[in-house]
XYZ file of C-alpha atoms in Angstrom:
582
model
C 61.167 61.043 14.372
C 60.810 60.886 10.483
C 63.754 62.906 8.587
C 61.476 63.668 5.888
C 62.649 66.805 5.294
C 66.627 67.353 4.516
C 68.221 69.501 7.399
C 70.925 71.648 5.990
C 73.553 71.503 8.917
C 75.465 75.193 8.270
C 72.114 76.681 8.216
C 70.755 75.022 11.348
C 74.252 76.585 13.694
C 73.717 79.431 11.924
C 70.243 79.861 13.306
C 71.739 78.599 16.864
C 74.119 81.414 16.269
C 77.207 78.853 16.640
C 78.959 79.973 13.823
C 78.777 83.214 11.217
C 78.180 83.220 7.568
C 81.893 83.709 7.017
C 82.885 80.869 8.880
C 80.352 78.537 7.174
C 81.412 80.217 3.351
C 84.813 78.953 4.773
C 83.938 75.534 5.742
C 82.667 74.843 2.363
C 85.051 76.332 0.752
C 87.636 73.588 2.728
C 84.806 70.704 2.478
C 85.075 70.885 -1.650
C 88.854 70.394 -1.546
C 88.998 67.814 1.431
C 85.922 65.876 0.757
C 85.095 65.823 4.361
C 82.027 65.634 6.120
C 81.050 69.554 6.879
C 80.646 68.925 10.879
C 84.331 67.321 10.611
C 85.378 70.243 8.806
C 83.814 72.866 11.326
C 85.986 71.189 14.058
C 88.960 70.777 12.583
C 89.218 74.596 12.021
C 87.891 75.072 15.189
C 84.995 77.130 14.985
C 82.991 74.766 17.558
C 82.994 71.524 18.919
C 81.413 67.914 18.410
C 79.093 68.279 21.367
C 77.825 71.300 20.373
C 76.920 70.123 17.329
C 75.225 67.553 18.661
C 73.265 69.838 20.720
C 72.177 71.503 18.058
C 70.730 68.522 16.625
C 69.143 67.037 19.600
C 67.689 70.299 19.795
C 65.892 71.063 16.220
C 65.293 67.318 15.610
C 63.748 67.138 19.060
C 65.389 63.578 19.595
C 67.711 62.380 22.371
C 71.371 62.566 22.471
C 72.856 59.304 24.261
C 76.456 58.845 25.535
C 77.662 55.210 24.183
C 80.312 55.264 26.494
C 78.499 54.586 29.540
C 75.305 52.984 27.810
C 74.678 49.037 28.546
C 73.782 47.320 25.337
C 71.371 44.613 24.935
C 73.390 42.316 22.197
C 69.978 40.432 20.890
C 69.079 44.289 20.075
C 72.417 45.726 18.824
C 72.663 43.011 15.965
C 69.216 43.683 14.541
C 71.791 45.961 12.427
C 74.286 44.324 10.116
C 77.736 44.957 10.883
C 78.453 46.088 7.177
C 75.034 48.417 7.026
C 76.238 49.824 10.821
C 79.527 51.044 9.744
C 77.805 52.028 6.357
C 74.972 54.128 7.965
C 77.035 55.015 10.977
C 74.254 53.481 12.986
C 73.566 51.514 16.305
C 70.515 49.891 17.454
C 69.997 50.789 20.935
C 66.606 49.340 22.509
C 63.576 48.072 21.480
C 59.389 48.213 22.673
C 56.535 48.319 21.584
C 56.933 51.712 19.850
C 59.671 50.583 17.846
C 63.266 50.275 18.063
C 65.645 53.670 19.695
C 68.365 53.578 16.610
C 71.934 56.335 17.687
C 72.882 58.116 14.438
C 75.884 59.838 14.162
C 74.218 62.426 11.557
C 69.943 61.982 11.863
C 69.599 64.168 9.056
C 71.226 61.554 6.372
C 67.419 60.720 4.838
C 68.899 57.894 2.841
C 70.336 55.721 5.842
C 67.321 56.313 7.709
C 64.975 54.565 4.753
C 67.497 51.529 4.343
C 67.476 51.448 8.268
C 63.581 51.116 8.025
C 63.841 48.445 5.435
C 66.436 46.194 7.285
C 64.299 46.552 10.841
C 60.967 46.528 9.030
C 59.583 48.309 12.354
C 58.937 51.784 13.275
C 62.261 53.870 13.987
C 62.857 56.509 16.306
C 66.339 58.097 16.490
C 68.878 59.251 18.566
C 72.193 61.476 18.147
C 75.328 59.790 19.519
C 79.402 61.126 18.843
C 80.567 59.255 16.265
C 84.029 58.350 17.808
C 82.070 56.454 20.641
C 79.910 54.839 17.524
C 82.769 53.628 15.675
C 84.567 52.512 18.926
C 81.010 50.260 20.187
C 81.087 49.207 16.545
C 84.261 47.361 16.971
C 83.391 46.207 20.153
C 80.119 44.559 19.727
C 80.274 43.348 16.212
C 83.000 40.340 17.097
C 83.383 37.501 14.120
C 82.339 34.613 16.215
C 79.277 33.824 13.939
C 81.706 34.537 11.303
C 84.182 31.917 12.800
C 82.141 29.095 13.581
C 79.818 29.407 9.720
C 83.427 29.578 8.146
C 83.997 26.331 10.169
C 81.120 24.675 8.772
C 81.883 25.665 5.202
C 85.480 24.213 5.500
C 84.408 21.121 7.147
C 81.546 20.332 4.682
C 84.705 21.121 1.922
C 86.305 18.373 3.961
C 83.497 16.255 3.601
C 82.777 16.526 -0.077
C 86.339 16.537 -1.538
C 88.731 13.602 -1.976
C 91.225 16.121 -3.396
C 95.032 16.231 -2.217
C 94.325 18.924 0.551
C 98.173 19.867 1.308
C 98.069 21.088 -2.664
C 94.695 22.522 -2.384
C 96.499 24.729 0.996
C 99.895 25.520 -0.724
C 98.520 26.774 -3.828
C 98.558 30.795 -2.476
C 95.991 31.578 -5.265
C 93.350 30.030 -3.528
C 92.692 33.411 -1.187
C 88.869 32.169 -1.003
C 89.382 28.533 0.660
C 87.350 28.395 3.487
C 90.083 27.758 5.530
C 91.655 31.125 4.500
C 88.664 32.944 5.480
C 88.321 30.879 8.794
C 91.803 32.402 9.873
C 91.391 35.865 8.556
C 87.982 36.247 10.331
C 89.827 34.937 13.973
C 92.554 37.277 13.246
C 90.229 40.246 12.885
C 88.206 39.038 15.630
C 91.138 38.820 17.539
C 92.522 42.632 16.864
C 88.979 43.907 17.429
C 88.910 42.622 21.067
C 92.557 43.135 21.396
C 93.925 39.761 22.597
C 97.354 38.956 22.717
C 97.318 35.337 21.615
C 95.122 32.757 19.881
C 95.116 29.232 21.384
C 93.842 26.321 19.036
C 93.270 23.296 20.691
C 91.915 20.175 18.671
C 89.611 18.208 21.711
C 88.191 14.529 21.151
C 85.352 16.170 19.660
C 85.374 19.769 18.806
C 88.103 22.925 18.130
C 88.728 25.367 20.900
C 89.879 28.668 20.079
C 90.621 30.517 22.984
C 91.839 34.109 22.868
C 93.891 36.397 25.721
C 92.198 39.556 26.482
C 93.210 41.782 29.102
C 95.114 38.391 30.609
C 92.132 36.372 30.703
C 91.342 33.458 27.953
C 87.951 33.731 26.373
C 86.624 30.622 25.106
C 84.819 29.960 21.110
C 83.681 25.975 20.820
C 83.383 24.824 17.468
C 82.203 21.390 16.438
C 83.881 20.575 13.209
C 86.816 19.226 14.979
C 87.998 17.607 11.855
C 89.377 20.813 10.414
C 91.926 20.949 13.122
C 94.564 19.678 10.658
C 93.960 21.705 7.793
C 94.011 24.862 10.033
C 97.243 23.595 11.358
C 98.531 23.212 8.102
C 97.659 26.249 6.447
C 99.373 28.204 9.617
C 102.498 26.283 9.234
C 102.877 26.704 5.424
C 102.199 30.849 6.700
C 105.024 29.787 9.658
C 107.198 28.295 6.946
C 107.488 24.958 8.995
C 107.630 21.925 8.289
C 103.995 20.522 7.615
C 105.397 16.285 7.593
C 106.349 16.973 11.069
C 103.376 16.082 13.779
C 105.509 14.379 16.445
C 107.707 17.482 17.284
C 107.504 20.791 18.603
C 107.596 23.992 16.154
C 108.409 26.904 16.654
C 108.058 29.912 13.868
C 107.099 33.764 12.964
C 105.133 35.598 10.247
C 103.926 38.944 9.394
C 100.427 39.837 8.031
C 98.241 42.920 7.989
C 94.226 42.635 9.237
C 92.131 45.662 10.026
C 94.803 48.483 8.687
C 96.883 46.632 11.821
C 100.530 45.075 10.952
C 100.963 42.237 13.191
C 103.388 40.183 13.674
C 102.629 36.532 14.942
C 104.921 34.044 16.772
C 103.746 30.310 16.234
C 104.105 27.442 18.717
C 102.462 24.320 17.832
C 102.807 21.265 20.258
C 101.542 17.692 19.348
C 98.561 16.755 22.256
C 96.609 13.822 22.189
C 93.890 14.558 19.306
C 96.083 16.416 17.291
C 98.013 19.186 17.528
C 97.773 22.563 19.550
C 98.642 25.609 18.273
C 99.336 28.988 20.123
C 100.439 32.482 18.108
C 101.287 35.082 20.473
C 100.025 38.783 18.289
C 102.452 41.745 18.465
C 101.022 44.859 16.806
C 103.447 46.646 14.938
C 101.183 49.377 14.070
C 101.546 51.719 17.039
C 104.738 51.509 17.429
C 106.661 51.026 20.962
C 105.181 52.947 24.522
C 106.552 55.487 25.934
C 107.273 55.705 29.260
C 104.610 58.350 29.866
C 102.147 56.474 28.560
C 102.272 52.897 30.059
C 100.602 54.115 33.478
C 104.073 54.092 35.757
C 102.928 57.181 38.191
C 104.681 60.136 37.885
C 106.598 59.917 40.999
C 108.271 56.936 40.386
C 108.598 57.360 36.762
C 110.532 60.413 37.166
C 112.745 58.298 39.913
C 113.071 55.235 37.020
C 113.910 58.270 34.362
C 116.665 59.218 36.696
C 118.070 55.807 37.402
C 117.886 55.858 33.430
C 120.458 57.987 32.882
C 123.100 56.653 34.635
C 126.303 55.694 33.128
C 126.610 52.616 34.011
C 124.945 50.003 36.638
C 122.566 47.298 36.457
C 118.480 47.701 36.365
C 116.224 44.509 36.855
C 112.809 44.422 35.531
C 110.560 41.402 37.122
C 107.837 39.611 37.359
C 106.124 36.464 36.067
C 105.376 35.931 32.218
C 102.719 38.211 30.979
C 103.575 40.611 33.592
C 104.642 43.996 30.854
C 108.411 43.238 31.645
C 109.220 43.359 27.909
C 106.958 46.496 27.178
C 108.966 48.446 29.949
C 112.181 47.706 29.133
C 110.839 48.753 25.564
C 109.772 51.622 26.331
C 112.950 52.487 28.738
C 114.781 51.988 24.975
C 112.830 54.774 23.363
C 114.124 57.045 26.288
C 117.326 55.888 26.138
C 117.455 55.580 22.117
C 119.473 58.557 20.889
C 122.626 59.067 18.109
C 124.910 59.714 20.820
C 124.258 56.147 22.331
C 125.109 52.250 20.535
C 122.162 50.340 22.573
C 122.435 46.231 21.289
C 119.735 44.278 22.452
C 120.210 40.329 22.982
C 116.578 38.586 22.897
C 114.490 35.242 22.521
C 112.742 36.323 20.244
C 113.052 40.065 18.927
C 109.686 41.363 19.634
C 109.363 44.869 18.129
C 112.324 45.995 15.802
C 113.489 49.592 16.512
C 115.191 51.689 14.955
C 119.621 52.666 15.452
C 119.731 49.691 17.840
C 121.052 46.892 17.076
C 118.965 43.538 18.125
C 120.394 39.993 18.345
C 118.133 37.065 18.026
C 119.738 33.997 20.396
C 119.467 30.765 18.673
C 120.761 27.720 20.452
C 120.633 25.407 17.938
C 124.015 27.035 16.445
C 125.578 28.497 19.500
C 124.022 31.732 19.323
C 123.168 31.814 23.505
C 122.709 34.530 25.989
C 126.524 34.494 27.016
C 127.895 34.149 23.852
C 125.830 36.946 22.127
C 127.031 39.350 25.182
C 130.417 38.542 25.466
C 130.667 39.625 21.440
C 128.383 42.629 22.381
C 130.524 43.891 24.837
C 133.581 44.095 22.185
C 130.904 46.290 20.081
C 131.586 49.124 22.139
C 128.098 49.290 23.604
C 126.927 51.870 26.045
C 123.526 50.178 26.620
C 122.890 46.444 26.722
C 119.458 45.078 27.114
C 119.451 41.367 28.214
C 115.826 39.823 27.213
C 116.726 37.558 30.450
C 118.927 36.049 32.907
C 118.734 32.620 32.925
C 121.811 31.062 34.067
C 124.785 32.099 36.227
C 127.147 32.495 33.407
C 124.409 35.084 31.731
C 123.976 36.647 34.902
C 127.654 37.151 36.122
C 128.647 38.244 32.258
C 126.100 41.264 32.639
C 126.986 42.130 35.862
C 130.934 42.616 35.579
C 129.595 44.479 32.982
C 127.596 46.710 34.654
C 130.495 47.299 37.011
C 133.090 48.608 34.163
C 130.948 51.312 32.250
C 127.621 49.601 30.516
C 124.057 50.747 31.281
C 122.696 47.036 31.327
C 118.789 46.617 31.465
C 117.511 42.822 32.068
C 114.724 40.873 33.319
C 114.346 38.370 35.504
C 111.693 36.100 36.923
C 110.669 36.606 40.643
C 107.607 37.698 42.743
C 108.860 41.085 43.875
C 111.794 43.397 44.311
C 112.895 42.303 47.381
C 113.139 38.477 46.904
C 114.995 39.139 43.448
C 118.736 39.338 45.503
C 117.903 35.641 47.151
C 117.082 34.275 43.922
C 120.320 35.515 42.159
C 122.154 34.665 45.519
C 120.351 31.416 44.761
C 121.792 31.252 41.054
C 125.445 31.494 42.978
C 126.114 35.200 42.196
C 128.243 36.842 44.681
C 126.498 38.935 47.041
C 129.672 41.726 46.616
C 128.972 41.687 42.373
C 125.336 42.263 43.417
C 126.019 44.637 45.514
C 128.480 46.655 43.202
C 126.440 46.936 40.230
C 122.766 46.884 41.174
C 121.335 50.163 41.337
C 117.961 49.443 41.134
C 115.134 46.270 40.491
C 111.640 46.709 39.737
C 109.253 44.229 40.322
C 105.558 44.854 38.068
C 102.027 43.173 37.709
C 99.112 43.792 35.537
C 95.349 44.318 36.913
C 92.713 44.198 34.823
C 90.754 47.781 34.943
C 87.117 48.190 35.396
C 84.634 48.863 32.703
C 83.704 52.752 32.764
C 80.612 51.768 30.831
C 79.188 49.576 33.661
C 80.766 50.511 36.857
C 79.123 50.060 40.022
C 79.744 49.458 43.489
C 81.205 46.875 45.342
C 80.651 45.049 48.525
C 83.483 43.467 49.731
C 83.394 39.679 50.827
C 84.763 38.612 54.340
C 88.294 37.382 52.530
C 88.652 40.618 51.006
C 87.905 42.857 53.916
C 90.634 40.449 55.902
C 92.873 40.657 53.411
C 92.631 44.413 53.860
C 92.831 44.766 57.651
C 95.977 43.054 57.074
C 97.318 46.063 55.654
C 95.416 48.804 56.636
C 94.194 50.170 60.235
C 89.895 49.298 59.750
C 88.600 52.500 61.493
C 90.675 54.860 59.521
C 89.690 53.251 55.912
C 85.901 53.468 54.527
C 86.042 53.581 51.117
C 83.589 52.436 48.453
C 84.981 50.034 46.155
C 84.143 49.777 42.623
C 82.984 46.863 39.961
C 81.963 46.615 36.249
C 78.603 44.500 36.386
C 79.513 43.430 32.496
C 78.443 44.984 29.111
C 78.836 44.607 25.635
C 81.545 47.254 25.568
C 83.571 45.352 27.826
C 82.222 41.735 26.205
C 80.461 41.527 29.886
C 83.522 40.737 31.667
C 83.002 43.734 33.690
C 86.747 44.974 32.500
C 88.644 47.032 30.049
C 91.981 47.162 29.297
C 95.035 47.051 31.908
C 97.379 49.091 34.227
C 100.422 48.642 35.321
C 101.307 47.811 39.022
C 104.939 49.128 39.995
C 107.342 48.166 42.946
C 110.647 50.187 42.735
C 113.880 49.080 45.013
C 116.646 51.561 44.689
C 119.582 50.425 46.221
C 121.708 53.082 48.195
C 124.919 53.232 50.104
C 123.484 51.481 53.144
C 121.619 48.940 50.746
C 124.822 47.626 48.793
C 126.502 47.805 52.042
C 124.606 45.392 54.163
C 123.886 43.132 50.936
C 127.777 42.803 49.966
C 128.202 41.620 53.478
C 125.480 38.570 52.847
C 123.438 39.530 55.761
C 120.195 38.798 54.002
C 117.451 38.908 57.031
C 119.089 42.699 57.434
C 118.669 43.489 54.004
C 114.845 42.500 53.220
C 114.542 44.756 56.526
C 116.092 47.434 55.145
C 114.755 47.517 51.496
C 111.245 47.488 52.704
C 111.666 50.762 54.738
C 113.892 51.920 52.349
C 113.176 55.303 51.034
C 111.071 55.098 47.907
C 110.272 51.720 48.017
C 106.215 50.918 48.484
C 104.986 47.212 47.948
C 102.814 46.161 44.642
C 100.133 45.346 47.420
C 99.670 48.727 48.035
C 100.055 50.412 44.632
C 97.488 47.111 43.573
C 94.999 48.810 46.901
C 95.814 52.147 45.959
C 94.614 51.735 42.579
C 91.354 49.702 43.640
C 90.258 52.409 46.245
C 90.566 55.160 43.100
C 88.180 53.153 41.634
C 90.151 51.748 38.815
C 90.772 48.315 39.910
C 88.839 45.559 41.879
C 89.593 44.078 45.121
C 89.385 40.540 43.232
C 92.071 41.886 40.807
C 94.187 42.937 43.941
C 94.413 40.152 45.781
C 94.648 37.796 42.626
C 98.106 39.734 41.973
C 99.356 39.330 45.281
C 98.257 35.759 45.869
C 101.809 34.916 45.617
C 103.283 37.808 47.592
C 103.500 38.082 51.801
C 100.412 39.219 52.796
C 101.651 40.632 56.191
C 103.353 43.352 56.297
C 104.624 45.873 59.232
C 101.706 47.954 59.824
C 103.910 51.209 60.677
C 104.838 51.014 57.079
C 101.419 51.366 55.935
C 100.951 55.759 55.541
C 97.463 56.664 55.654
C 97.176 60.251 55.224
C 93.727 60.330 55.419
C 90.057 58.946 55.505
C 89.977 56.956 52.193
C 93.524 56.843 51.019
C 96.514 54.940 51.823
């Protein structure tokens, strides 16, 4: 299909009698002040919506409409299309024969994309309509800076090379915004917020750079071969850390702020010294967004209106665990924003402050001077808190402070590292807190994982392998349990891991009357009984199944969480209500 001849959009749903005359007179009317696009304007006023528009064009141009969201892209094809000229045209390239190349448009009718298109290909075109939120979402996905990266690399090392300059000036001077050091780090920064990791590993080898970078968990590995611009990258990130650039031999530690992508980010810096240099790790905390609610960070609604109501008690302890990475920090977070109102003084004590809110007042521990867990808390408590969150209990003194608090009026939040709810009592018992403190101020722990979730845009079915069907008939009665499982075969949208994003896996002990009583008499064999038949209480191993029989999980994601948790449990726990859930 050739736009040749300019399609005038109002007149087109006109014709398809989607909107009147008035409403179009309207729309222009708004498009002249606003400067919008005159299909954003029509749906913003809601006169129609996106996909009929789209229908409409499909329809008179007589080309295809495809759904990005569920389309598998080929990534040879997709970058036929420069990344600048993509976002420019709003433009994919979707497939290629020998008829041409199948290019998604988020508005066909634009003539003068569709000639620069032509020139760029230099092959015959034939078009498609796609949403443009789906377009501008595949854009970001597909497009990553990894060419970018490693061709920045090159230019810095041949700078390297070439100069006998004093480099530590060359990096200090903050003028010089077009080093190509400077761009090296901006482009892994954007390519870092683009495919949403949470930290950036730099690791000088014998003889090339590794950048790895977190997503969804999981490192993803970049190889680069100049390996002798591992110092000046360290360098320039320390002068950013405001460390101390003489010092290789040491450990640093340090924070700074910078903005990429219309995202603020704040970055804490580790570097370590390793045997060809020295390895760097900055851990990314978007500011941008703002803090989670609890609504939105996938607790299900049964036990996050039980968590809401242990929430707003006056006093008492609540545990958050679960190994590092786990989303301990993001619940208790988002447990603040609940709990943040005038009528409450919240104080915080944490190593390090990860997301400042506001009215509550955060303390950042620093050992060096003094500034520990139990000394920050014993001063908070003569701040007339009524909440005190406790980033986490590391020692006994820590851990008895906060709960003789929790006993005499404070709401004390805190996390703690364990593999589930249950086995958090042994391991404070362990720690030599009395079982009766325990007992008197614990009113509830919960224990939390996070599972990868499977790729929407290339889902398909699973068979299960002999260790994963075992692993299930441990749990679950075989004749009463046939579902189909699910798995994401690996796209661009998902950077072909076959996963997107994450979930949250929830185990929630509440301790009652009968609870606190058998735990402040030490009998712990009675107690680990009793909690796991308790009333509300259902293991992360089944939450972890529940969520990989809806078809949002994997079994491998399942059992990789639990790998550390009893795999047996008492099969009259195990409620299956019927044929395909449990």
């Amino acid at each position: 299909m050739n736009p040749r001849k300019k399609i005038r959009l109002g007149d087109l749903l006109i014709d398809h009698k989607l909107i009147s005359q008035a409403q179009l007179e309207q729309a222009l009317s708004e498009q002249k002040s606003s400067g919008q696009k005159l299909g954003r304007v029509l749906i913003a006023e809601g006169y129609l919506t996106e996909n009929q528009i789209l229908d409409a064009l499909s329809e008179q141009l007589k080309i295809p409409f495809v759904d990005l969201s569920h389309y598998k892209f080929n990534p040879d094809i997709i970058k036929l299309i420069p990344e600048i000229q993509s976002r420019r045209f709003r433009a994919v390239a979707l497939s290629m024969d020998d008829n041409g190349i199948l290019v998604g448009m988020a508005d066909p009718t634009n003539i003068f994309a569709y000639d620069e298109l032509a020139r760029i290909l230099r092959r015959p075109i034939r078009l498609a309509v796609v949403r443009e939120i789906d377009l501008l979402k595949t854009i970001d996905t597909v497009y990553r800076k990894t060419d970018q990266i490693s061709s920045f690399a090159e230019e810095l090392n041949e700078e390297l090379t070439e100069s006998d300059i004093d480099l530590g000036a060359l990096l200090a001077d903050a003028d010089v915004a077009d080093a190509p050091v400077v761009k090296l780090l901006q482009s892994l920064f954007e390519d870092a917020i683009q495919i949403r990791a949470s930290d950036i590993h730099i690791e000088p080898d014998e003889n090339v750079i590794r950048i790895r970078q977190r997503v969804d968990g999981v490192l993803q590995e970049q190889i680069i071969d100049e390996n002798r611009i591992a110092p000046s990258l360290v360098l320039r990130l320390k002068l950013m850390a405001g460390l101390d650039i003489s010092e290789k031999r040491l450990p640093q530690d340090g924070r700074f702020s910078l903005k990429i992508i219309e995202h603020h980010i704040d970055v804490r810096l580790s570097t370590m010294p390793v045997q060809y240099g020295e390895s760097v790790v900055m851990r990314l905390l978007d500011q941008t967004g703002g803090t989670l609610e609890l609504n939105t960070i996938g607790m299900p609604i049964a036990l996050l209106e039980r968590f809401e109501i242990l929430l707003r008690r006056p006093h008492g302890m609540i545990l958050v665990t679960g190994p590092t990475g786990s989303g301990k920090t993001t619940t208790l977070y988002a447990a603040l924003q609940t709990l943040n109102v005038p009528e409450k003084k919240i104080i915080t004590v944490e190593d390090p402050v990860e997301y400042k809110l506001p009215r509550i007042n955060q303390v950042q521990i620093n050992s060096d001077i003094g500034l520990t867990f139990s000394a920050v808390l014993r001063s908070a408590l003569r701040q007339d808190p009524d909440i005190v969150l406790i980033g986490e209990m590391r020692d006994e003194e820590t851990a008895e402070i906060a709960l003789r608090a929790a006993m005499t009026g404070h709401l004390v939040l805190s996390t703690l590292h364990t593999n589930d709810a249950v086995s958090t009592v042994s391991r404070l018992i362990d720690m030599n807190i009395k079982s009766y403190l325990l007992a008197s101020a614990l009113h509830a722990i919960m224990a939390q994982r996070l599972v990868r979730r499977v790729c929407e845009s290339c889902t398909q079915a699973d068979e299960l392998t002999e260790q994963q069907q075992a692993w299930i008939n441990s749990f679950v009665d075989k004749k009463k349990f046939n579902v189909v499982f699910k798995k994401g075969i690996g796209c661009a949208r998902c950077n072909y891991t076959g996963y997107q994003g994450r979930i949250g896996v929830y185990e929630l002990l509440e301790f009652d009357r009968n609870l606190s009583e058998i735990l402040s008499h030490g009998d712990s064999a009675q107690f680990v009984k009793e909690a796991r038949n308790s009333k509300y209480f259902r293991s992360l191993n089944m939450v972890a199944l529940q969520y990989a029989v809806e078809g949002i999980t994997t079994m491998d994601e399942v059992i990789r969480i639990s790998a550390d948790i009893d795999s047996i449990v008492d099969k009259d726990m195990v409620p299956i209500a019927k044929e395909g859930t449990i």
